[in-house]
Amino acid sequence: YQAPAYHLILEGILILWIIRLLFSKTYKLQERSDLTLKEKEELIEEWQPEPLVPPVPKDHPALNYNIVSGPPTHIITVNGRECINFASFNFLGLLNNEKVKSAAQASLKKYGVGTCGPRGFYGTFDVHLELEERLAKFMRTEEAIIYSYGFATIASAIPAYSKRGDIVFVDEAACFAIQKGLQASRSNIKLFKHNDMADLERLLKEQETEDQKNPRKARVTRRFIVVEGLYMNTGDICPLPELIKLKYKYKVRIFLEESLSFGVLGEHGRGITEHFGINIDDIDLISANMENSLASIGGFCCGRSFIIDHQRLSGQGYCFSASLPPLLAAAAIEALNIMEDNPDIFQTLRAKCERIHKALQGISGLKVVGESFSPALHLQLEESCGSRENDVKLLKRVVDYCMNSGIALTQACYLEKEEKCLPPPSIRVVITVEQTEQELDKAASLLKEAAQSVLN
Amino acid sequence: INHIVHNGGLYKRPFNEAFEETPMLVAVLTYVGYGVLTLFGYLRDFMRQWKIEKCQNATEREEQKDFVPLYQDFENFYNRNLYMRIRDSWNRPICSVPGAKVDMMERVSHDYNWTFTYTGRVIKDIINMGSYNYLGFAQNTGACQEAAAKVLSQYGAGVCSARQEMGNLDKHEELEKLVARFLGVESAMAYGMGFATNSMNIPALVGKGCLILSDELNHASLVLGARLSGATIRIFKHNNMQSLEKLLKDAIVHGQPRTRRPWKKILILVEGIYSMEGSIVRLPEVIALKKKYKSYLYLDEAHSIGALGPSGRGVVEYFGLNPEDVDVMMGTFTKSFGAAGGYIGGKKELIDYLRTYSHSAAYATSMSPPVVEQIITSVKCIMGEDGTTVGEARVQQLAENTRYFRRRLKEMGFIIYGNEDSPVVPLMLYMPAKIGAFGREMLKRNIGVVVVGFPATPIIESRARFCLSAAHTKEMLDTALKEINEVGDLLQLKYSRRRLVPLLDRPFDETTYEETED
């Protein structure tokens, strides 16, 4: 059998081509500009970096802090003047409570101050275990986990569950800690308008149609909704019953951040789930910080063991950081005891909030932003005077007027360039159980006076 | 940088750092060990799936069974099958002050570590070689505790407000001035959590268009801070100055990738002591490089502040350098000061900028007053300003303990990583079974140690890590060494063949550092 002539010619050409390819120079895809050593040294000489930090003008409003001498309790000494404290989040007045302080003292005598290690390496004390049990029992969930810093709680919890490729639906008015947690998680973030369930449903429907195009991917993409119980930036609550309905309809998990509503809402202070009468197992994760109502330091997450136990190995702020000093854990346990023994303080706090909310209505130039039972309200300018800087200066004059007359207030501080949806400048008014009715009335009338003199 | 010429000038004392190579047989056996465990893991998973074995994991709610699963099965494979077997080596609960001797609550497990029950007994006086108590300030008696108690009764435990709002107490200002004086910098700022100090301030300093050069083995907080900032991150080999120089040169010459624009700034992230390796950063060379290439240096002294240097001022004093050469000096108060929190020190412009733009100042609650008082008292004690020489004595005791302990362990024949002067002593175990065995055997002999495995270390290099303290007396160290010797013989841990190599992979031949050879 003789192969046809064109076979042989073709094979010959192929062999010659292979030999040529073998011996030709390699073809680099990217042209590497070969600079000489001298040129490189010149470039290194010429390069000038920016200064490490740009200079900050001396009169920047956030540069000069108020100095508080002494404890930041009901009567506070700010910049040398004694005022009534309307600025610290000490809702239940537990900052100065003698029982809490003596529990912390006992713990200090037994354990010293620091824990000298993370939870995994001899940093787990029996007080931590006790506090976790007590919090879980109080909130009626299976398990709770403690963090040593309030900001780090939600900022470590979200990235532990939501990874690259997952989808998170978050409210626009979410606080900065949630935003940092979302940034660390690298997931797809979808913002919905504040408290607007129709907008959220629209986004969920869009996602559903996307899923139908690619069902294999949809089967492994986790979905979460992150909301706050009582929003720090706007003072109102989220419509939890509708969210639960959306959760089961679209199969999304809910993470609830209850820093302001824990110890404030609900008949026994258990937060927004008790306020609406919802079964706590319907919420996948509740995160709160202990720095508001419990007047301690740190934060906790609670929920079912299936969910919380995962954070013990993948919560960054839990595994790689030292644990909470035992005296602060003991203070938190005692504060919980007080909350459980006196369930009527929540009603008292709510009554005070309603009172001042009503009294602050009708101030010319300032509008009250927040629910009537929210202990942390905002007072915003009714009409902005053009630029944010000028608004901030104007509000500062109102605050200074009040401070000079004995009411300590503060503006809500934000990092203007870092926030996703920057709220308008406002004065933060915080109501605590320790404030008497006269003091509340005094504060309201002083604010009216200040608004009159500064804004008109 | 010409090491041979500058060696006399840059390093004022010998820099002895060694990482002995893993013996070949040990590496092979370690892989075999992991292979066997993986096979058994698959077998057990199979049995659990087909309900032959009861599944003791917590499970999803009935109502949510049709939701997208929260965890992928494979993610937890390591957790279920390897970590669960030796889980009792970690999270051991203690019930006394974490000093040189500690009391531990006894716990037993009847179902192979899936659940623990506390018997109620307390194991007393375990020698604590795991807590970060370098200068022994974890005490429940003494001047520090009394001052903290006084401040607690006066100020209370919490603060309930952010620094920029109403949370800036006079105590915080006092602390910051004291820390600035201690470090020898113009000004300082303190935060409530060491982890958060890194993750919230690095994004404030650098952003898009900047370059971060970070060491291979940097802590999770530095990695998270670098990621959150949005800058480009490039990694150089651990403590390897040639790798760092190459990256610096390439960065300046070629500029940003694709657009070729020049970088806005370059920030080098290093740590003083690396806690998993026990190595000390080559600070003189890093500073020389930083000056030559006009970049900025961020030094994380979490483990080295208080532990190194003739008066405890950290790695800058240890090398005899000028603190003004380091642009950002960061550290934590958890380890040597027996409290909690972190600080950043530097020039006044830097601290003013951080006071205005740091995430922690605007949104996070400030430090608790008794904790602040503990730091103030302990810093004054170390500086000698409380009128005693206790601080100086402790710093020297720690240095002596370090030298003694490391020398004895090396003589016994264990493989010890790291620098001779670092109080963090990693002892190599390698094989997965020995991790659990070492922890349990040492606990039986009343010594508490910390063992670390994957993922904190590379998979075959699991180790036990000892943290020395000024509170350890020589008797305690001798007891501990005797027990370690016994357990080392029992578990055959004495791998060292005395062939010490200064660096894991060194590209140049000249030996500029002293090498001890047999």
PDB file of N, CA and C in Angstrom, chain A residues 45 47 50 52 60 65-66 68 89 101 105 109-111 114 116 119-120 122 124-126 149 183-184 222 247-248 251 253 281 284 291 304 306 310 321-322 413-415 419 428, chain B residues 58-61 64 66 68 70-71 91-95 97 132 140 149 153-154 158 160 165 168 170 193 227-228 263-265 294 296 334 338 355-356 360 363-365 448-449:
ATOM      1  N   GLU A  45      14.905  57.720  42.198  1.00  0.00           N
ATOM      2  CA  GLU A  45      15.258  59.038  42.751  1.00  0.00           C
ATOM      3  C   GLU A  45      14.115  60.019  42.622  1.00  0.00           C
ATOM      4  N   TRP A  47      10.825  59.600  42.221  1.00  0.00           N
ATOM      5  CA  TRP A  47       9.494  59.341  42.760  1.00  0.00           C
ATOM      6  C   TRP A  47       9.292  60.025  44.108  1.00  0.00           C
ATOM      7  N   GLU A  50       3.125  60.818  48.443  1.00  0.00           N
ATOM      8  CA  GLU A  50       2.314  61.790  49.183  1.00  0.00           C
ATOM      9  C   GLU A  50       2.716  61.719  50.646  1.00  0.00           C
ATOM     10  N   LEU A  52       2.255  60.914  54.517  1.00  0.00           N
ATOM     11  CA  LEU A  52       1.503  59.791  55.080  1.00  0.00           C
ATOM     12  C   LEU A  52       0.077  60.205  55.418  1.00  0.00           C
ATOM     13  N   HIS A  60     -11.093  71.825  62.859  1.00  0.00           N
ATOM     14  CA  HIS A  60     -11.968  70.747  62.390  1.00  0.00           C
ATOM     15  C   HIS A  60     -12.858  70.311  63.543  1.00  0.00           C
ATOM     16  N   TYR A  65     -11.946  67.071  71.096  1.00  0.00           N
ATOM     17  CA  TYR A  65     -12.968  66.310  71.803  1.00  0.00           C
ATOM     18  C   TYR A  65     -13.431  67.055  73.029  1.00  0.00           C
ATOM     19  N   ASN A  66     -14.659  66.754  73.455  1.00  0.00           N
ATOM     20  CA  ASN A  66     -15.102  67.218  74.775  1.00  0.00           C
ATOM     21  C   ASN A  66     -14.378  66.403  75.817  1.00  0.00           C
ATOM     22  N   VAL A  68     -14.413  64.896  79.441  1.00  0.00           N
ATOM     23  CA  VAL A  68     -15.304  64.607  80.553  1.00  0.00           C
ATOM     24  C   VAL A  68     -14.438  64.305  81.767  1.00  0.00           C
ATOM     25  N   PHE A  89     -25.232  56.774  76.015  1.00  0.00           N
ATOM     26  CA  PHE A  89     -26.266  55.757  75.813  1.00  0.00           C
ATOM     27  C   PHE A  89     -26.478  54.916  77.066  1.00  0.00           C
ATOM     28  N   LYS A 101     -21.233  47.837  90.288  1.00  0.00           N
ATOM     29  CA  LYS A 101     -19.826  48.158  90.612  1.00  0.00           C
ATOM     30  C   LYS A 101     -19.264  47.162  91.609  1.00  0.00           C
ATOM     31  N   GLN A 105     -16.061  44.783  91.237  1.00  0.00           N
ATOM     32  CA  GLN A 105     -14.950  44.821  92.199  1.00  0.00           C
ATOM     33  C   GLN A 105     -14.578  43.420  92.647  1.00  0.00           C
ATOM     34  N   LYS A 109     -10.963  41.571  92.199  1.00  0.00           N
ATOM     35  CA  LYS A 109     -10.140  40.989  93.270  1.00  0.00           C
ATOM     36  C   LYS A 109      -9.779  39.556  92.953  1.00  0.00           C
ATOM     37  N   LYS A 110     -10.664  38.857  92.230  1.00  0.00           N
ATOM     38  CA  LYS A 110     -10.381  37.438  91.978  1.00  0.00           C
ATOM     39  C   LYS A 110      -9.495  37.239  90.749  1.00  0.00           C
ATOM     40  N   TYR A 111      -9.742  38.011  89.676  1.00  0.00           N
ATOM     41  CA  TYR A 111      -9.084  37.709  88.400  1.00  0.00           C
ATOM     42  C   TYR A 111      -8.087  38.751  87.934  1.00  0.00           C
ATOM     43  N   GLY A 114      -6.818  41.971  83.112  1.00  0.00           N
ATOM     44  CA  GLY A 114      -6.822  41.439  81.756  1.00  0.00           C
ATOM     45  C   GLY A 114      -6.896  39.914  81.725  1.00  0.00           C
ATOM     46  N   CYS A 116      -5.150  38.181  79.211  1.00  0.00           N
ATOM     47  CA  CYS A 116      -3.866  37.739  78.663  1.00  0.00           C
ATOM     48  C   CYS A 116      -3.971  36.609  77.658  1.00  0.00           C
ATOM     49  N   ARG A 119      -9.709  33.423  73.449  1.00  0.00           N
ATOM     50  CA  ARG A 119     -10.548  32.390  74.039  1.00  0.00           C
ATOM     51  C   ARG A 119      -9.950  30.995  73.885  1.00  0.00           C
ATOM     52  N   GLY A 120      -9.246  30.747  72.776  1.00  0.00           N
ATOM     53  CA  GLY A 120      -8.735  29.403  72.545  1.00  0.00           C
ATOM     54  C   GLY A 120      -7.566  29.031  73.449  1.00  0.00           C
ATOM     55  N   TYR A 122      -6.352  29.563  76.951  1.00  0.00           N
ATOM     56  CA  TYR A 122      -6.437  29.933  78.365  1.00  0.00           C
ATOM     57  C   TYR A 122      -7.000  31.335  78.566  1.00  0.00           C
ATOM     58  N   THR A 124     -10.448  31.663  78.319  1.00  0.00           N
ATOM     59  CA  THR A 124     -11.851  31.418  78.637  1.00  0.00           C
ATOM     60  C   THR A 124     -11.978  31.312  80.136  1.00  0.00           C
ATOM     61  N   PHE A 125     -12.714  32.245  80.740  1.00  0.00           N
ATOM     62  CA  PHE A 125     -12.897  32.206  82.183  1.00  0.00           C
ATOM     63  C   PHE A 125     -14.294  31.705  82.480  1.00  0.00           C
ATOM     64  N   ASP A 126     -14.527  31.282  83.711  1.00  0.00           N
ATOM     65  CA  ASP A 126     -15.868  30.812  84.058  1.00  0.00           C
ATOM     66  C   ASP A 126     -16.893  31.941  83.977  1.00  0.00           C
ATOM     67  N   TYR A 149     -15.539  43.580  71.995  1.00  0.00           N
ATOM     68  CA  TYR A 149     -15.641  44.947  71.480  1.00  0.00           C
ATOM     69  C   TYR A 149     -16.949  45.040  70.729  1.00  0.00           C
ATOM     70  N   GLN A 183     -18.332  44.841  53.969  1.00  0.00           N
ATOM     71  CA  GLN A 183     -17.161  45.040  53.122  1.00  0.00           C
ATOM     72  C   GLN A 183     -16.176  43.898  53.307  1.00  0.00           C
ATOM     73  N   ALA A 184     -16.009  43.447  54.550  1.00  0.00           N
ATOM     74  CA  ALA A 184     -15.059  42.359  54.813  1.00  0.00           C
ATOM     75  C   ALA A 184     -15.538  41.045  54.217  1.00  0.00           C
ATOM     76  N   ARG A 222     -25.979  31.769  49.103  1.00  0.00           N
ATOM     77  CA  ARG A 222     -26.741  32.030  50.312  1.00  0.00           C
ATOM     78  C   ARG A 222     -27.271  33.457  50.243  1.00  0.00           C
ATOM     79  N   LYS A 247     -39.132  36.503  54.463  1.00  0.00           N
ATOM     80  CA  LYS A 247     -38.103  35.476  54.676  1.00  0.00           C
ATOM     81  C   LYS A 247     -38.573  34.118  54.191  1.00  0.00           C
ATOM     82  N   TYR A 248     -39.815  33.719  54.594  1.00  0.00           N
ATOM     83  CA  TYR A 248     -40.263  32.383  54.210  1.00  0.00           C
ATOM     84  C   TYR A 248     -40.697  32.335  52.767  1.00  0.00           C
ATOM     85  N   LYS A 251     -37.109  32.596  50.910  1.00  0.00           N
ATOM     86  CA  LYS A 251     -36.056  31.734  51.458  1.00  0.00           C
ATOM     87  C   LYS A 251     -34.755  32.489  51.719  1.00  0.00           C
ATOM     88  N   ARG A 253     -32.311  34.373  54.837  1.00  0.00           N
ATOM     89  CA  ARG A 253     -32.102  34.344  56.280  1.00  0.00           C
ATOM     90  C   ARG A 253     -32.012  35.777  56.809  1.00  0.00           C
ATOM     91  N   ASP A 281     -36.997  31.920  67.278  1.00  0.00           N
ATOM     92  CA  ASP A 281     -36.300  31.017  66.365  1.00  0.00           C
ATOM     93  C   ASP A 281     -36.468  31.414  64.915  1.00  0.00           C
ATOM     94  N   ASP A 284     -32.535  34.256  62.414  1.00  0.00           N
ATOM     95  CA  ASP A 284     -31.386  33.362  62.408  1.00  0.00           C
ATOM     96  C   ASP A 284     -30.299  33.806  63.372  1.00  0.00           C
ATOM     97  N   GLU A 291     -22.896  47.747  75.232  1.00  0.00           N
ATOM     98  CA  GLU A 291     -22.373  49.037  75.644  1.00  0.00           C
ATOM     99  C   GLU A 291     -23.465  50.065  75.828  1.00  0.00           C
ATOM    100  N   ARG A 304     -29.603  29.940  67.453  1.00  0.00           N
ATOM    101  CA  ARG A 304     -29.531  28.498  67.617  1.00  0.00           C
ATOM    102  C   ARG A 304     -28.080  28.035  67.575  1.00  0.00           C
ATOM    103  N   PHE A 306     -26.777  25.699  65.988  1.00  0.00           N
ATOM    104  CA  PHE A 306     -26.352  25.402  64.627  1.00  0.00           C
ATOM    105  C   PHE A 306     -25.655  26.603  64.002  1.00  0.00           C
ATOM    106  N   HIS A 310     -20.676  28.101  64.803  1.00  0.00           N
ATOM    107  CA  HIS A 310     -19.766  28.317  63.682  1.00  0.00           C
ATOM    108  C   HIS A 310     -18.827  29.489  63.948  1.00  0.00           C
ATOM    109  N   SER A 321      -8.523  37.578  68.925  1.00  0.00           N
ATOM    110  CA  SER A 321      -8.441  38.720  69.811  1.00  0.00           C
ATOM    111  C   SER A 321      -8.569  38.246  71.241  1.00  0.00           C
ATOM    112  N   ALA A 322      -7.983  39.016  72.171  1.00  0.00           N
ATOM    113  CA  ALA A 322      -8.078  38.647  73.586  1.00  0.00           C
ATOM    114  C   ALA A 322      -9.531  38.702  74.039  1.00  0.00           C
ATOM    115  N   CYS A 413     -21.840  61.853  65.267  1.00  0.00           N
ATOM    116  CA  CYS A 413     -20.589  61.928  64.507  1.00  0.00           C
ATOM    117  C   CYS A 413     -20.536  60.855  63.441  1.00  0.00           C
ATOM    118  N   TYR A 414     -20.205  61.241  62.216  1.00  0.00           N
ATOM    119  CA  TYR A 414     -20.057  60.285  61.121  1.00  0.00           C
ATOM    120  C   TYR A 414     -18.744  60.548  60.420  1.00  0.00           C
ATOM    121  N   LEU A 415     -18.232  59.526  59.710  1.00  0.00           N
ATOM    122  CA  LEU A 415     -17.066  59.722  58.851  1.00  0.00           C
ATOM    123  C   LEU A 415     -17.623  60.012  57.470  1.00  0.00           C
ATOM    124  N   GLU A 419     -19.041  56.676  54.786  1.00  0.00           N
ATOM    125  CA  GLU A 419     -20.392  56.128  54.884  1.00  0.00           C
ATOM    126  C   GLU A 419     -20.975  55.936  53.502  1.00  0.00           C
ATOM    127  N   ARG A 428     -27.901  64.547  68.655  1.00  0.00           N
ATOM    128  CA  ARG A 428     -28.388  63.295  69.237  1.00  0.00           C
ATOM    129  C   ARG A 428     -28.928  63.578  70.622  1.00  0.00           C
TER     130      ARG A 428
ATOM    131  N   ALA B  58     -25.051  19.827  65.290  1.00  0.00           N
ATOM    132  CA  ALA B  58     -26.322  20.549  65.350  1.00  0.00           C
ATOM    133  C   ALA B  58     -26.853  20.661  63.927  1.00  0.00           C
ATOM    134  N   THR B  59     -28.173  20.646  63.764  1.00  0.00           N
ATOM    135  CA  THR B  59     -28.727  20.680  62.407  1.00  0.00           C
ATOM    136  C   THR B  59     -29.679  21.851  62.233  1.00  0.00           C
ATOM    137  N   GLU B  60     -30.017  22.094  60.998  1.00  0.00           N
ATOM    138  CA  GLU B  60     -30.889  23.201  60.607  1.00  0.00           C
ATOM    139  C   GLU B  60     -32.308  22.936  61.097  1.00  0.00           C
ATOM    140  N   ARG B  61     -33.083  24.031  61.229  1.00  0.00           N
ATOM    141  CA  ARG B  61     -34.476  23.907  61.647  1.00  0.00           C
ATOM    142  C   ARG B  61     -35.294  23.167  60.615  1.00  0.00           C
ATOM    143  N   GLN B  64     -36.731  25.374  57.947  1.00  0.00           N
ATOM    144  CA  GLN B  64     -35.821  26.023  57.010  1.00  0.00           C
ATOM    145  C   GLN B  64     -35.012  25.016  56.217  1.00  0.00           C
ATOM    146  N   ASP B  66     -35.511  23.771  53.407  1.00  0.00           N
ATOM    147  CA  ASP B  66     -35.399  23.993  51.968  1.00  0.00           C
ATOM    148  C   ASP B  66     -34.687  25.292  51.640  1.00  0.00           C
ATOM    149  N   VAL B  68     -31.211  27.582  51.214  1.00  0.00           N
ATOM    150  CA  VAL B  68     -29.862  27.247  50.745  1.00  0.00           C
ATOM    151  C   VAL B  68     -29.012  26.892  51.966  1.00  0.00           C
ATOM    152  N   LEU B  70     -26.453  26.644  54.874  1.00  0.00           N
ATOM    153  CA  LEU B  70     -25.616  27.723  55.387  1.00  0.00           C
ATOM    154  C   LEU B  70     -24.134  27.387  55.294  1.00  0.00           C
ATOM    155  N   TYR B  71     -23.789  26.115  55.488  1.00  0.00           N
ATOM    156  CA  TYR B  71     -22.383  25.720  55.407  1.00  0.00           C
ATOM    157  C   TYR B  71     -22.246  24.661  54.342  1.00  0.00           C
ATOM    158  N   ASN B  91      -9.650  26.084  74.257  1.00  0.00           N
ATOM    159  CA  ASN B  91     -10.788  26.619  74.999  1.00  0.00           C
ATOM    160  C   ASN B  91     -10.883  26.053  76.403  1.00  0.00           C
ATOM    161  N   ARG B  92      -9.739  25.825  77.049  1.00  0.00           N
ATOM    162  CA  ARG B  92      -9.784  25.272  78.405  1.00  0.00           C
ATOM    163  C   ARG B  92     -10.219  26.374  79.354  1.00  0.00           C
ATOM    164  N   PRO B  93     -11.268  26.170  80.135  1.00  0.00           N
ATOM    165  CA  PRO B  93     -11.756  27.249  81.007  1.00  0.00           C
ATOM    166  C   PRO B  93     -10.950  27.318  82.292  1.00  0.00           C
ATOM    167  N   ILE B  94     -10.560  28.533  82.672  1.00  0.00           N
ATOM    168  CA  ILE B  94      -9.824  28.694  83.919  1.00  0.00           C
ATOM    169  C   ILE B  94     -10.649  29.527  84.886  1.00  0.00           C
ATOM    170  N   CYS B  95     -10.324  29.426  86.143  1.00  0.00           N
ATOM    171  CA  CYS B  95     -11.095  30.163  87.136  1.00  0.00           C
ATOM    172  C   CYS B  95     -10.209  30.842  88.155  1.00  0.00           C
ATOM    173  N   VAL B  97      -6.731  34.022  88.442  1.00  0.00           N
ATOM    174  CA  VAL B  97      -6.004  35.046  87.693  1.00  0.00           C
ATOM    175  C   VAL B  97      -5.002  34.332  86.763  1.00  0.00           C
ATOM    176  N   TYR B 132      -0.345  35.120  77.580  1.00  0.00           N
ATOM    177  CA  TYR B 132       0.593  36.172  77.175  1.00  0.00           C
ATOM    178  C   TYR B 132       0.824  37.101  78.353  1.00  0.00           C
ATOM    179  N   ASN B 140      -3.911  39.795  90.822  1.00  0.00           N
ATOM    180  CA  ASN B 140      -5.110  40.308  91.472  1.00  0.00           C
ATOM    181  C   ASN B 140      -4.775  40.981  92.801  1.00  0.00           C
ATOM    182  N   ALA B 149      -9.116  49.298  91.176  1.00  0.00           N
ATOM    183  CA  ALA B 149     -10.317  49.193  92.015  1.00  0.00           C
ATOM    184  C   ALA B 149     -10.828  50.582  92.385  1.00  0.00           C
ATOM    185  N   SER B 153     -14.554  52.140  91.353  1.00  0.00           N
ATOM    186  CA  SER B 153     -15.611  52.635  92.233  1.00  0.00           C
ATOM    187  C   SER B 153     -15.934  54.089  91.914  1.00  0.00           C
ATOM    188  N   GLN B 154     -14.975  54.826  91.353  1.00  0.00           N
ATOM    189  CA  GLN B 154     -15.269  56.216  91.052  1.00  0.00           C
ATOM    190  C   GLN B 154     -15.975  56.375  89.700  1.00  0.00           C
ATOM    191  N   GLY B 158     -18.358  50.968  82.455  1.00  0.00           N
ATOM    192  CA  GLY B 158     -18.519  51.237  81.036  1.00  0.00           C
ATOM    193  C   GLY B 158     -18.384  52.722  80.741  1.00  0.00           C
ATOM    194  N   CYS B 160     -20.302  54.022  77.489  1.00  0.00           N
ATOM    195  CA  CYS B 160     -21.573  54.253  76.790  1.00  0.00           C
ATOM    196  C   CYS B 160     -21.531  55.358  75.750  1.00  0.00           C
ATOM    197  N   GLU B 165     -17.936  61.680  70.597  1.00  0.00           N
ATOM    198  CA  GLU B 165     -19.188  62.223  71.126  1.00  0.00           C
ATOM    199  C   GLU B 165     -19.010  62.591  72.589  1.00  0.00           C
ATOM    200  N   ASN B 168     -14.924  60.773  75.746  1.00  0.00           N
ATOM    201  CA  ASN B 168     -13.511  61.068  75.958  1.00  0.00           C
ATOM    202  C   ASN B 168     -13.311  61.500  77.400  1.00  0.00           C
ATOM    203  N   ASP B 170     -11.088  62.190  81.008  1.00  0.00           N
ATOM    204  CA  ASP B 170      -9.760  62.742  81.311  1.00  0.00           C
ATOM    205  C   ASP B 170      -8.745  61.618  81.464  1.00  0.00           C
ATOM    206  N   MET B 193      -9.650  47.813  71.555  1.00  0.00           N
ATOM    207  CA  MET B 193      -9.359  46.416  71.184  1.00  0.00           C
ATOM    208  C   MET B 193      -8.163  46.418  70.249  1.00  0.00           C
ATOM    209  N   ARG B 227      -6.939  44.548  53.683  1.00  0.00           N
ATOM    210  CA  ARG B 227      -8.003  44.259  52.708  1.00  0.00           C
ATOM    211  C   ARG B 227      -9.075  45.333  52.718  1.00  0.00           C
ATOM    212  N   LEU B 228      -9.472  45.783  53.918  1.00  0.00           N
ATOM    213  CA  LEU B 228     -10.547  46.759  54.008  1.00  0.00           C
ATOM    214  C   LEU B 228     -10.139  48.110  53.449  1.00  0.00           C
ATOM    215  N   TRP B 263       2.667  55.195  42.308  1.00  0.00           N
ATOM    216  CA  TRP B 263       1.907  54.909  43.515  1.00  0.00           C
ATOM    217  C   TRP B 263       1.800  56.167  44.356  1.00  0.00           C
ATOM    218  N   LYS B 264       0.668  56.304  45.075  1.00  0.00           N
ATOM    219  CA  LYS B 264       0.516  57.469  45.944  1.00  0.00           C
ATOM    220  C   LYS B 264       1.421  57.338  47.143  1.00  0.00           C
ATOM    221  N   LYS B 265       1.363  56.217  47.841  1.00  0.00           N
ATOM    222  CA  LYS B 265       2.310  55.957  48.912  1.00  0.00           C
ATOM    223  C   LYS B 265       2.502  54.457  49.064  1.00  0.00           C
ATOM    224  N   LYS B 294      11.860  55.750  50.238  1.00  0.00           N
ATOM    225  CA  LYS B 294      10.855  56.754  50.613  1.00  0.00           C
ATOM    226  C   LYS B 294       9.485  56.147  50.884  1.00  0.00           C
ATOM    227  N   TYR B 296       6.698  54.189  53.884  1.00  0.00           N
ATOM    228  CA  TYR B 296       6.336  54.382  55.281  1.00  0.00           C
ATOM    229  C   TYR B 296       6.285  53.035  55.979  1.00  0.00           C
ATOM    230  N   THR B 334      -2.657  44.141  75.775  1.00  0.00           N
ATOM    231  CA  THR B 334      -3.147  42.883  76.325  1.00  0.00           C
ATOM    232  C   THR B 334      -2.020  42.033  76.870  1.00  0.00           C
ATOM    233  N   GLY B 338      -1.125  43.455  80.970  1.00  0.00           N
ATOM    234  CA  GLY B 338      -2.190  42.807  81.729  1.00  0.00           C
ATOM    235  C   GLY B 338      -3.528  43.494  81.626  1.00  0.00           C
ATOM    236  N   ARG B 355      -7.304  61.009  65.081  1.00  0.00           N
ATOM    237  CA  ARG B 355      -8.370  61.433  65.992  1.00  0.00           C
ATOM    238  C   ARG B 355      -9.590  61.896  65.208  1.00  0.00           C
ATOM    239  N   THR B 356      -9.352  62.443  64.014  1.00  0.00           N
ATOM    240  CA  THR B 356     -10.461  62.940  63.228  1.00  0.00           C
ATOM    241  C   THR B 356     -11.084  61.859  62.362  1.00  0.00           C
ATOM    242  N   SER B 360     -12.674  54.030  64.639  1.00  0.00           N
ATOM    243  CA  SER B 360     -12.950  53.715  66.033  1.00  0.00           C
ATOM    244  C   SER B 360     -13.327  54.967  66.816  1.00  0.00           C
ATOM    245  N   TYR B 363     -17.179  55.813  65.885  1.00  0.00           N
ATOM    246  CA  TYR B 363     -18.287  54.874  66.028  1.00  0.00           C
ATOM    247  C   TYR B 363     -18.169  53.915  67.191  1.00  0.00           C
ATOM    248  N   ALA B 364     -16.984  53.690  67.713  1.00  0.00           N
ATOM    249  CA  ALA B 364     -16.834  52.639  68.718  1.00  0.00           C
ATOM    250  C   ALA B 364     -16.696  53.249  70.098  1.00  0.00           C
ATOM    251  N   THR B 365     -17.218  52.543  71.096  1.00  0.00           N
ATOM    252  CA  THR B 365     -17.145  53.001  72.477  1.00  0.00           C
ATOM    253  C   THR B 365     -15.694  53.065  72.928  1.00  0.00           C
ATOM    254  N   GLY B 448       0.236  23.653  81.787  1.00  0.00           N
ATOM    255  CA  GLY B 448      -0.683  24.044  80.731  1.00  0.00           C
ATOM    256  C   GLY B 448       0.077  24.618  79.547  1.00  0.00           C
ATOM    257  N   VAL B 449      -0.050  23.975  78.394  1.00  0.00           N
ATOM    258  CA  VAL B 449       0.653  24.485  77.217  1.00  0.00           C
ATOM    259  C   VAL B 449      -0.359  24.755  76.113  1.00  0.00           C
TER     260      VAL B 449
END
